[in-house]
Short mmCIF file of C-alpha atoms in Angstrom, two decimals:
data_model
loop_
_atom_site.label_atom_id
_atom_site.label_comp_id
_atom_site.label_asym_id
_atom_site.label_seq_id
_atom_site.Cartn_x
_atom_site.Cartn_y
_atom_site.Cartn_z
CA MET A 266 -55.06 -31.39 -90.66
CA PRO A 267 -52.53 -32.62 -88.06
CA GLY A 268 -50.00 -30.01 -89.19
CA GLU A 269 -52.23 -27.17 -88.08
CA ARG A 270 -52.97 -28.82 -84.74
CA LEU A 271 -49.30 -29.42 -84.20
CA THR A 272 -48.50 -25.80 -84.98
CA ARG A 273 -51.05 -24.65 -82.41
CA ILE A 274 -49.60 -26.95 -79.75
CA LEU A 275 -46.01 -25.97 -80.49
CA ALA A 276 -46.96 -22.28 -80.39
CA GLY A 277 -48.52 -22.92 -76.96
CA LEU A 278 -45.33 -24.56 -75.74
CA ALA A 279 -43.18 -21.73 -77.09
CA ALA A 280 -45.27 -19.04 -75.34
CA ASP A 281 -43.74 -18.11 -71.97
CA ASP A 282 -41.31 -21.02 -72.39
CA ARG A 283 -43.97 -23.38 -71.16
CA GLY A 284 -42.33 -26.23 -73.07
CA ARG A 285 -39.39 -25.98 -70.69
CA THR A 286 -41.24 -27.32 -67.68
CA ALA A 287 -43.35 -30.38 -67.04
CA ARG A 288 -46.11 -28.22 -65.62
CA GLY A 289 -46.14 -26.01 -68.71
CA LEU A 290 -46.68 -29.11 -70.80
CA CYS A 291 -49.89 -29.97 -68.95
CA GLU A 292 -51.05 -26.36 -69.01
CA VAL A 293 -50.71 -26.29 -72.78
CA ALA A 294 -52.69 -29.54 -73.00
CA THR A 295 -55.48 -28.01 -70.91
CA ASP A 296 -55.54 -24.81 -72.98
CA VAL A 297 -55.34 -26.43 -76.39
CA LEU A 298 -58.00 -29.01 -75.58
CA ALA A 299 -60.15 -26.54 -73.61
CA VAL A 300 -60.79 -29.08 -70.84
CA SER A 301 -60.98 -28.80 -67.05
CA GLY A 302 -57.55 -30.30 -66.52
CA ALA A 303 -54.84 -32.59 -67.83
CA GLY A 304 -52.12 -34.81 -66.47
CA VAL A 305 -49.34 -36.98 -67.85
CA MET A 306 -48.66 -40.36 -66.33
CA LEU A 307 -45.46 -42.28 -66.80
CA MET A 308 -45.83 -46.05 -66.97
CA ALA A 309 -43.59 -49.06 -67.37
CA GLY A 310 -44.27 -52.77 -67.35
CA ASP A 311 -47.99 -52.24 -66.72
CA GLU A 312 -47.24 -50.18 -63.63
CA ALA A 313 -47.77 -46.48 -63.04
CA ARG A 314 -44.43 -44.91 -62.18
CA GLY A 315 -45.38 -41.34 -61.51
CA SER A 316 -47.07 -38.18 -62.64
CA VAL A 317 -45.04 -36.01 -64.99
CA CYS A 318 -47.37 -33.07 -64.52
CA ASN A 319 -50.91 -32.12 -63.68
CA THR A 320 -52.79 -28.84 -63.72
CA ASN A 321 -54.85 -28.79 -60.54
CA ALA A 322 -55.87 -30.77 -57.46
CA VAL A 323 -58.42 -32.81 -59.41
CA SER A 324 -56.01 -33.95 -62.12
CA ALA A 325 -53.40 -34.62 -59.40
CA ALA A 326 -55.93 -36.81 -57.60
CA ILE A 327 -56.80 -38.66 -60.82
CA GLU A 328 -53.12 -39.47 -61.34
CA GLU A 329 -52.49 -40.45 -57.75
CA LEU A 330 -55.55 -42.70 -57.62
CA GLN A 331 -54.29 -44.58 -60.64
CA TYR A 332 -50.83 -44.86 -59.12
CA VAL A 333 -52.27 -46.27 -55.91
CA LEU A 334 -55.08 -48.39 -57.31
CA GLY A 335 -53.45 -49.56 -60.53
CA GLU A 336 -56.61 -48.89 -62.51
CA GLY A 337 -58.16 -46.01 -64.43
CA PRO A 338 -58.21 -44.43 -67.88
CA CYS A 339 -54.43 -43.94 -68.17
CA VAL A 340 -53.64 -47.46 -67.05
CA ASP A 341 -56.10 -48.81 -69.63
CA ALA A 342 -54.92 -46.45 -72.39
CA TYR A 343 -51.34 -47.59 -71.82
CA GLN A 344 -52.11 -51.29 -71.49
CA GLN A 345 -54.55 -51.45 -74.39
CA ASP A 346 -52.60 -48.94 -76.47
CA ARG A 347 -55.68 -46.98 -77.48
CA ALA A 348 -57.73 -43.95 -76.41
CA VAL A 349 -59.95 -44.76 -73.43
CA LEU A 350 -63.03 -42.56 -73.12
CA GLU A 351 -65.41 -42.29 -70.18
CA PRO A 352 -67.76 -39.35 -70.85
CA ASP A 353 -69.83 -39.98 -67.74
CA LEU A 354 -68.14 -41.41 -64.67
CA ALA A 355 -71.36 -41.15 -62.64
CA ASP A 356 -73.33 -43.18 -65.12
CA PRO A 357 -70.79 -45.19 -67.07
CA ARG A 358 -71.94 -47.16 -70.09
CA THR A 359 -69.65 -50.00 -69.05
CA PRO A 360 -68.96 -50.25 -65.31
CA ARG A 361 -65.18 -50.42 -64.85
CA TRP A 362 -62.57 -49.16 -62.39
CA LEU A 363 -64.60 -50.16 -59.36
CA ALA A 364 -62.16 -48.57 -56.93
CA PHE A 365 -61.11 -45.61 -59.09
CA THR A 366 -64.52 -44.31 -60.20
CA PRO A 367 -66.11 -43.32 -56.85
CA LYS A 368 -62.87 -41.67 -55.69
CA ALA A 369 -62.44 -39.75 -58.95
CA LEU A 370 -66.03 -38.51 -58.72
CA GLU A 371 -65.44 -37.49 -55.13
CA ALA A 372 -62.35 -35.56 -56.25
CA GLY A 373 -64.45 -33.59 -58.75
CA ALA A 374 -64.07 -35.36 -62.09
CA ARG A 375 -67.17 -36.20 -64.12
CA ALA A 376 -65.62 -37.38 -67.39
CA VAL A 377 -62.13 -38.84 -67.93
CA PHE A 378 -60.17 -39.63 -71.07
CA GLY A 379 -56.82 -41.39 -71.50
CA PHE A 380 -54.57 -41.25 -74.56
CA PRO A 381 -51.50 -43.48 -74.92
CA LEU A 382 -48.10 -41.82 -75.19
CA ARG A 383 -45.99 -43.48 -77.82
CA VAL A 384 -43.17 -42.79 -80.23
CA GLY A 385 -43.11 -45.54 -82.83
CA ALA A 386 -43.05 -48.81 -80.91
CA VAL A 387 -41.99 -47.18 -77.65
CA ARG A 388 -44.78 -46.73 -75.12
CA LEU A 389 -44.25 -44.29 -72.27
CA GLY A 390 -47.52 -43.80 -70.44
CA ALA A 391 -50.69 -41.84 -71.02
CA LEU A 392 -52.08 -38.34 -71.31
CA ASN A 393 -54.94 -37.91 -68.95
CA VAL A 394 -57.75 -35.41 -69.56
CA TYR A 395 -60.72 -34.72 -67.33
CA GLN A 396 -63.87 -32.58 -67.39
CA ASP A 397 -65.82 -31.36 -64.38
CA ARG A 398 -69.07 -32.06 -66.24
CA SER A 399 -70.20 -35.12 -68.11
CA GLY A 400 -70.15 -35.34 -71.90
CA PRO A 401 -67.90 -36.66 -74.63
CA LEU A 402 -64.95 -34.80 -76.13
CA SER A 403 -65.75 -33.18 -79.47
CA ASP A 404 -64.10 -34.64 -82.56
CA GLU A 405 -61.83 -31.60 -82.55
CA GLN A 406 -60.79 -32.13 -78.94
CA HIS A 407 -60.22 -35.81 -79.58
CA ALA A 408 -58.04 -35.11 -82.61
CA ASP A 409 -56.11 -32.44 -80.67
CA ALA A 410 -55.57 -34.87 -77.80
CA LEU A 411 -54.01 -37.44 -80.12
CA VAL A 412 -51.53 -34.88 -81.46
CA MET A 413 -50.89 -33.55 -77.94
CA ALA A 414 -50.14 -37.08 -76.73
CA GLU A 415 -47.61 -37.44 -79.53
CA VAL A 416 -45.97 -34.13 -78.60
CA VAL A 417 -45.82 -35.15 -74.92
CA ALA A 418 -44.21 -38.49 -75.80
CA HIS A 419 -41.52 -36.78 -77.86
CA TRP A 420 -41.03 -34.18 -75.14
CA LEU A 421 -40.31 -36.92 -72.61
CA LEU A 422 -37.71 -38.60 -74.80
CA ASP A 423 -36.17 -35.26 -75.73
CA VAL A 424 -35.70 -34.12 -72.14
CA GLN A 425 -34.35 -37.52 -71.11
CA ALA A 426 -31.87 -37.39 -74.01
CA GLU A 427 -30.32 -34.34 -72.31
CA ALA A 428 -30.05 -36.00 -68.89
CA ARG A 429 -26.77 -37.09 -67.29
CA PRO A 430 -26.22 -40.85 -67.66
CA GLY A 431 -28.12 -42.70 -64.95
CA ALA A 432 -30.01 -39.60 -63.87
CA LEU A 433 -33.55 -38.42 -64.39
CA ALA A 434 -34.05 -35.49 -66.73
CA GLU A 435 -33.90 -32.22 -64.82
CA GLU A 436 -37.41 -31.29 -65.94
CA LEU A 437 -38.70 -34.50 -64.37
CA GLU A 438 -36.59 -34.18 -61.24
CA LEU A 439 -38.02 -30.72 -60.66
CA GLY A 440 -41.55 -30.99 -61.97
CA ALA A 441 -42.72 -34.59 -61.79
CA GLU A 442 -44.33 -36.37 -58.85
CA PHE A 443 -42.91 -39.84 -58.32
CA TYR A 444 -44.44 -40.31 -54.87
CA PHE A 445 -40.98 -40.78 -53.36
CA VAL A 446 -42.43 -40.17 -49.91
CA VAL A 447 -44.28 -43.46 -50.33
CA GLN A 448 -40.96 -45.18 -51.08
CA ASN A 449 -39.39 -43.52 -48.03
CA ALA A 450 -42.26 -44.77 -45.89
CA ALA A 451 -41.94 -48.29 -47.31
CA GLY A 452 -38.29 -48.28 -46.16
CA VAL A 453 -39.29 -47.09 -42.70
CA VAL A 454 -42.12 -49.61 -42.33
CA SER A 455 -39.91 -52.47 -43.54
CA VAL A 456 -37.68 -51.84 -40.52
CA GLN A 457 -40.62 -51.40 -38.13
CA LEU A 458 -42.24 -54.66 -39.21
CA GLY A 459 -39.06 -56.58 -40.02
CA VAL A 460 -40.30 -57.35 -43.54
CA THR A 461 -39.18 -56.63 -47.11
CA VAL A 462 -39.97 -53.25 -48.67
CA THR A 463 -42.44 -54.96 -51.00
CA GLU A 464 -44.32 -56.33 -48.01
CA ALA A 465 -44.04 -52.96 -46.27
CA MET A 466 -45.61 -51.33 -49.35
CA ILE A 467 -48.55 -53.74 -49.12
CA ALA A 468 -48.96 -52.92 -45.42
CA LEU A 469 -49.00 -49.19 -46.27
CA ARG A 470 -51.58 -49.65 -48.99
CA ALA A 471 -53.73 -51.83 -46.76
CA HIS A 472 -53.62 -49.21 -44.03
CA ALA A 473 -54.54 -46.43 -46.47
CA PHE A 474 -57.41 -48.51 -47.80
CA SER A 475 -58.82 -49.53 -44.43
CA THR A 476 -58.62 -45.98 -43.01
CA ASP A 477 -59.87 -44.52 -46.31
CA ARG A 478 -56.97 -42.09 -46.55
CA PRO A 479 -54.75 -41.18 -49.50
CA LEU A 480 -51.61 -43.35 -49.56
CA ARG A 481 -49.44 -40.26 -49.71
CA ASP A 482 -50.94 -38.85 -46.49
CA VAL A 483 -50.34 -42.13 -44.70
CA ALA A 484 -46.76 -42.17 -45.98
CA ARG A 485 -46.23 -38.60 -44.83
CA ASP A 486 -47.40 -39.51 -41.33
CA VAL A 487 -44.91 -42.36 -41.28
CA VAL A 488 -41.94 -40.18 -42.26
CA GLU A 489 -43.06 -37.50 -39.80
CA ARG A 490 -43.08 -40.21 -37.12
CA LYS A 491 -46.76 -39.63 -36.41
CA LEU A 492 -47.69 -43.16 -37.42
CA ARG A 493 -45.85 -46.40 -36.57
CA PHE A 494 -46.35 -49.89 -37.87
CA GLY A 495 -45.69 -52.87 -35.63
CA MET B 6 -48.92 -55.95 -115.94
CA ALA B 7 -48.33 -59.00 -113.81
CA ARG B 8 -44.97 -57.58 -112.80
CA GLU B 9 -46.46 -54.21 -111.92
CA THR B 10 -49.05 -55.90 -109.75
CA ALA B 11 -46.35 -57.93 -108.04
CA LEU B 12 -44.28 -54.79 -107.57
CA VAL B 13 -47.10 -52.79 -106.04
CA ARG B 14 -47.93 -55.69 -103.77
CA SER B 15 -44.30 -55.94 -102.71
CA LEU B 16 -44.08 -52.26 -101.89
CA VAL B 17 -47.31 -52.33 -99.94
CA GLU B 18 -46.24 -55.42 -98.02
CA LEU B 19 -42.86 -53.96 -97.21
CA ALA B 20 -44.36 -50.63 -96.19
CA ASP B 21 -46.82 -52.50 -93.96
CA THR B 22 -44.05 -54.11 -92.00
CA LEU B 23 -42.71 -50.64 -91.20
CA VAL B 24 -45.71 -49.71 -89.10
CA SER B 25 -44.49 -50.59 -85.64
CA ASP B 26 -42.33 -53.32 -84.16
CA PHE B 27 -40.48 -54.67 -87.12
CA ASP B 28 -37.38 -56.75 -87.60
CA VAL B 29 -35.15 -54.79 -89.94
CA ILE B 30 -33.07 -57.80 -91.03
CA GLU B 31 -36.18 -59.75 -91.91
CA LEU B 32 -37.49 -56.80 -93.89
CA LEU B 33 -34.21 -56.36 -95.77
CA THR B 34 -33.99 -60.07 -96.52
CA GLY B 35 -37.52 -59.95 -97.95
CA LEU B 36 -36.48 -56.95 -99.97
CA ALA B 37 -33.39 -58.70 -101.34
CA ASN B 38 -35.51 -61.68 -102.36
CA ARG B 39 -38.01 -59.42 -104.10
CA CYS B 40 -35.20 -57.74 -106.04
CA VAL B 41 -34.30 -61.16 -107.40
CA SER B 42 -37.86 -62.10 -108.32
CA LEU B 43 -38.86 -58.75 -109.78
CA LEU B 44 -35.69 -57.39 -111.36
CA GLY B 45 -34.43 -60.54 -113.00
CA VAL B 46 -31.07 -60.32 -111.23
CA SER B 47 -29.35 -63.44 -109.94
CA ALA B 48 -28.69 -62.21 -106.44
CA ALA B 49 -29.24 -59.19 -104.24
CA GLY B 50 -27.81 -58.09 -100.93
CA VAL B 51 -27.99 -55.19 -98.53
CA MET B 52 -25.14 -53.72 -96.52
CA LEU B 53 -25.66 -51.23 -93.71
CA ALA B 54 -23.38 -48.69 -92.09
CA SER B 55 -22.39 -49.40 -88.49
CA PRO B 56 -22.37 -46.54 -85.96
CA ASP B 57 -18.68 -45.94 -86.79
CA ASN B 58 -19.64 -45.82 -90.46
CA ASP B 59 -18.17 -49.17 -91.53
CA LEU B 60 -20.29 -51.22 -93.88
CA ARG B 61 -21.63 -54.50 -92.51
CA LEU B 62 -23.55 -57.24 -94.23
CA ALA B 63 -27.25 -57.07 -93.38
CA ALA B 64 -29.16 -59.31 -95.80
CA SER B 65 -28.56 -61.54 -98.83
CA SER B 66 -30.82 -63.38 -101.20
CA SER B 67 -28.54 -66.44 -101.31
CA GLU B 68 -25.59 -68.08 -99.61
CA ALA B 69 -23.30 -67.46 -102.63
CA MET B 70 -24.24 -63.79 -102.39
CA ARG B 71 -23.52 -63.70 -98.69
CA VAL B 72 -20.07 -65.16 -99.18
CA LEU B 73 -19.28 -62.76 -102.00
CA GLU B 74 -20.45 -59.75 -100.03
CA LEU B 75 -18.30 -60.78 -97.10
CA PHE B 76 -15.42 -61.06 -99.55
CA GLU B 77 -16.19 -57.56 -100.83
CA LEU B 78 -16.02 -56.21 -97.30
CA GLN B 79 -12.81 -58.05 -96.60
CA ALA B 80 -11.18 -56.84 -99.80
CA GLN B 81 -12.55 -53.35 -99.12
CA GLU B 82 -13.41 -52.92 -102.78
CA GLY B 83 -16.50 -53.49 -104.87
CA PRO B 84 -19.68 -51.85 -106.13
CA CYS B 85 -21.45 -51.76 -102.76
CA LEU B 86 -18.56 -49.95 -101.09
CA ASP B 87 -18.35 -47.45 -103.95
CA ALA B 88 -22.08 -46.75 -103.84
CA PHE B 89 -21.90 -46.23 -100.10
CA ARG B 90 -18.79 -44.02 -100.20
CA THR B 91 -19.98 -41.79 -103.04
CA GLY B 92 -23.70 -41.84 -102.27
CA GLU B 93 -24.24 -42.35 -106.02
CA PRO B 94 -25.37 -45.40 -108.02
CA VAL B 95 -22.63 -47.61 -109.43
CA GLU B 96 -23.39 -48.30 -113.07
CA HIS B 97 -23.70 -51.77 -114.50
CA GLN B 98 -20.27 -53.25 -114.87
CA ASN B 99 -19.22 -56.42 -116.65
CA LEU B 100 -16.67 -58.18 -114.51
CA GLN B 101 -13.25 -59.37 -115.63
CA ALA B 102 -10.88 -61.14 -113.31
CA GLY B 103 -8.08 -58.94 -112.08
CA VAL B 104 -9.05 -55.82 -114.05
CA GLY B 105 -11.43 -52.85 -113.79
CA PRO B 106 -12.11 -50.73 -110.69
CA TRP B 107 -12.28 -53.77 -108.37
CA PRO B 108 -9.77 -56.37 -109.62
CA ARG B 109 -9.82 -58.59 -106.53
CA PHE B 110 -13.56 -58.38 -106.08
CA ALA B 111 -14.14 -59.21 -109.77
CA SER B 112 -12.16 -62.43 -109.47
CA GLY B 113 -14.17 -63.49 -106.43
CA ALA B 114 -17.47 -62.63 -108.10
CA LEU B 115 -16.62 -64.60 -111.23
CA GLU B 116 -15.66 -67.58 -109.10
CA ALA B 117 -19.06 -67.36 -107.40
CA GLY B 118 -20.75 -67.36 -110.83
CA PHE B 119 -21.58 -63.67 -111.25
CA ARG B 120 -20.52 -61.81 -114.39
CA SER B 121 -21.94 -58.35 -113.86
CA ALA B 122 -22.72 -56.08 -110.92
CA PHE B 123 -24.66 -52.98 -110.05
CA ALA B 124 -25.19 -51.10 -106.78
CA LEU B 125 -27.38 -48.36 -105.35
CA PRO B 126 -26.79 -46.31 -102.22
CA LEU B 127 -29.47 -46.44 -99.52
CA ARG B 128 -30.08 -42.77 -99.02
CA LEU B 129 -32.53 -40.71 -97.06
CA ARG B 130 -32.02 -37.04 -97.88
CA ASP B 131 -28.31 -36.32 -97.22
CA ARG B 132 -27.71 -39.44 -95.23
CA THR B 133 -26.31 -42.62 -96.78
CA VAL B 134 -27.06 -45.54 -94.52
CA GLY B 135 -25.90 -48.46 -96.67
CA ALA B 136 -26.07 -49.91 -100.16
CA LEU B 137 -28.02 -52.39 -102.24
CA ASN B 138 -25.94 -54.82 -104.30
CA LEU B 139 -27.37 -56.48 -107.40
CA PHE B 140 -25.37 -59.23 -109.12
CA ASN B 141 -26.08 -61.07 -112.34
CA ALA B 142 -24.89 -64.34 -113.87
CA GLY B 143 -25.42 -62.77 -117.30
CA GLN B 144 -24.09 -59.53 -118.68
CA THR B 145 -27.28 -57.81 -119.81
CA PRO B 146 -27.73 -54.43 -118.10
CA MET B 147 -31.02 -53.68 -116.42
CA THR B 148 -33.61 -51.66 -118.32
CA ASP B 149 -34.49 -48.10 -117.26
CA GLU B 150 -37.72 -49.47 -115.85
CA ASP B 151 -35.79 -51.97 -113.76
CA LEU B 152 -33.67 -49.12 -112.48
CA VAL B 153 -36.73 -47.24 -111.27
CA VAL B 154 -37.90 -50.34 -109.41
CA ALA B 155 -34.46 -50.88 -107.90
CA ARG B 156 -34.42 -47.26 -106.80
CA ALA B 157 -37.81 -47.68 -105.10
CA PHE B 158 -36.53 -50.74 -103.22
CA ALA B 159 -33.38 -48.90 -102.17
CA ASP B 160 -35.42 -45.92 -100.92
CA LEU B 161 -37.73 -48.18 -98.98
CA ALA B 162 -34.76 -49.95 -97.42
CA ALA B 163 -33.25 -46.59 -96.43
CA ILE B 164 -36.47 -45.43 -94.78
CA SER B 165 -36.88 -48.68 -92.90
CA VAL B 166 -33.32 -48.58 -91.62
CA VAL B 167 -33.53 -44.98 -90.45
CA GLN B 168 -36.81 -45.71 -88.75
CA HIS B 169 -35.33 -48.79 -87.13
CA TRP B 170 -32.42 -46.78 -85.77
CA SER B 171 -34.64 -44.09 -84.35
CA THR B 172 -36.80 -46.76 -82.71
CA ILE B 173 -33.75 -48.25 -81.04
CA GLU B 174 -32.65 -44.81 -79.90
CA ASN B 175 -36.10 -44.12 -78.44
CA GLN B 176 -36.18 -47.48 -76.72
CA LEU B 177 -32.80 -46.78 -75.17
CA LEU B 178 -33.96 -43.39 -73.92
CA ASN B 179 -37.08 -44.90 -72.41
CA GLU B 180 -35.01 -47.63 -70.74
CA GLN B 181 -32.62 -45.01 -69.38
CA LEU B 182 -35.53 -43.07 -67.98
CA MET B 183 -36.96 -46.15 -66.27
CA ARG B 184 -33.57 -47.25 -64.96
CA ALA B 185 -32.93 -43.79 -63.53
CA LEU B 186 -36.33 -43.97 -61.87
CA ASP B 187 -35.62 -47.47 -60.50
CA SER B 188 -32.37 -46.20 -58.99
CA ARG B 189 -34.18 -43.32 -57.37
CA VAL B 190 -36.81 -45.64 -55.91
CA LEU B 191 -34.07 -47.80 -54.36
CA ILE B 192 -32.37 -44.76 -52.87
CA GLU B 193 -35.63 -43.39 -51.47
CA GLN B 194 -36.45 -46.74 -49.87
CA ALA B 195 -32.92 -46.98 -48.43
CA LYS B 196 -33.30 -43.49 -46.97
CA GLY B 197 -36.40 -44.73 -45.17
CA VAL B 198 -34.53 -47.75 -43.82
CA ILE B 199 -31.63 -45.65 -42.46
CA PHE B 200 -34.02 -42.99 -41.17
CA GLU B 201 -35.66 -45.63 -39.00
CA ARG B 202 -32.58 -47.62 -38.03
CA ALA B 203 -30.49 -44.60 -37.06
CA GLY B 204 -33.36 -42.44 -35.83
CA ILE B 205 -32.31 -39.51 -38.00
CA GLY B 206 -34.03 -37.28 -40.57
CA MET B 207 -34.48 -38.19 -44.27
CA ALA B 208 -31.97 -35.62 -45.52
CA GLU B 209 -29.41 -36.79 -43.00
CA ALA B 210 -30.10 -40.43 -43.98
CA PHE B 211 -29.32 -39.56 -47.58
CA ASP B 212 -26.11 -37.73 -46.64
CA ARG B 213 -24.84 -40.74 -44.70
CA LEU B 214 -25.78 -43.13 -47.50
CA ARG B 215 -23.94 -40.97 -50.01
CA SER B 216 -20.82 -40.39 -47.95
CA TYR B 217 -20.57 -44.13 -47.20
CA ALA B 218 -20.82 -44.89 -50.94
CA ARG B 219 -18.15 -42.27 -51.69
CA SER B 220 -15.70 -43.27 -48.98
CA HIS B 221 -15.99 -46.97 -49.90
CA ASN B 222 -15.97 -46.26 -53.61
CA LEU B 223 -19.30 -48.02 -54.15
CA ARG B 224 -22.19 -47.10 -56.36
CA LEU B 225 -24.98 -45.35 -54.50
CA THR B 226 -27.57 -47.82 -55.81
CA LYS B 227 -25.45 -50.75 -54.57
CA VAL B 228 -25.25 -49.25 -51.08
CA ALA B 229 -28.98 -48.49 -51.20
CA GLN B 230 -29.77 -52.08 -52.17
CA ASP B 231 -27.60 -53.40 -49.32
CA ALA B 232 -29.35 -51.10 -46.87
CA ILE B 233 -32.72 -52.42 -48.00
CA ASP B 234 -31.56 -56.04 -47.84
CA GLY B 235 -30.18 -55.47 -44.35
CA SER B 236 -26.67 -56.48 -45.42
CA LEU B 237 -25.16 -53.01 -45.09
CA ASP B 238 -22.58 -52.40 -42.38
CA PRO B 239 -24.30 -50.31 -39.63
CA ALA B 240 -21.24 -48.03 -39.80
CA ALA B 241 -22.85 -46.73 -43.00
CA TRP B 242 -25.39 -44.78 -41.03
CA GLY B 243 -23.18 -44.05 -38.04
CA PRO B 244 -22.49 -40.39 -37.45
#
């Protein structure tokens, strides 16, 4: 009964005002689903735009990997508009996400699940759930995740409806991770190399890939003037 | 029996189109056509309320109907307008030129070949979102059964319209969110550009970007874009 699930989720959001912050939203998802962690990824035009919230370092890494690599359960869930389930990353039934999988395992995830966020025809991104051990979600967890994804999608539109024109919702400004440091670094590197910011972004990604470092760490070094390009 | 089957099929088909991305005008036109084929009326049309609560023509089963409905809107009198304003059905009415509740409308309708009219509000709970017009060349009122069918069509139209509006609203919100994010990305990139060109900190770079935009009365995103393109006056990041 979706009504009962919804009631449980809404009660979780009401407790301690967790529905007021992006982080609270992901905490409720983790509690309600009884999983190791959850994250919410915002997407547009087949591109990851940022992480609305995540509950720990592992779910943060899962989101960031997808932002950097452009592949993973959330990206697929959004693009294919369906739940994407990988109960065993270490021994996947269908090998996919060649770049994402080893890094996600390294970060501590063993099973990952993506659920599209949508309100009617509007698609916003994906709810990302992970487990630190392999195994499928139960039918209950799966059904809860679908309702949770719906709640998250409405939450996003509701907070944005309150935002000043042209501005991001306060909850997102405060709680979400849009990897702006990477954008800062792209601006810096574009000047250093005398190229466009798009080309600078490619240079940053290439550097992160070849040195096997997180893109965000490379970007931070650039804006702290510890790393120069060109 | 055949009619009931056709009716059920119509309702299922119309409800199906509601599922996701649907074209509301196409749906309402289909609905108007089904009113004609299933209710034995000569013509059907749907009017919808605009955001400022004026009725606008949305769908018609025929060109004659379209012209007459436009006339009704122009004359600001007629069954559709009454149904919309009161939120109640407008009973079957035989039309006589120049007399009755809508003298001007009646003349126009008779000229177009219609001799009786009937209208239902499109209502969802307390909200009236438009009206369904049914016109007949004859003067026989619809049966009670016909009325039930007409009511079902009107309800379905109301649901589809409300859903359509909320979809548009949600799309707008999502676009606003993405546009706000795009603006922020531009500004963050521009900060990086000025940071490097002027050899200053990120916070300082933002302050100079913002004060340049303010003192030159330019949008921040425009200044940011110029900084990224390299077309911004270096005075922008001067101390």
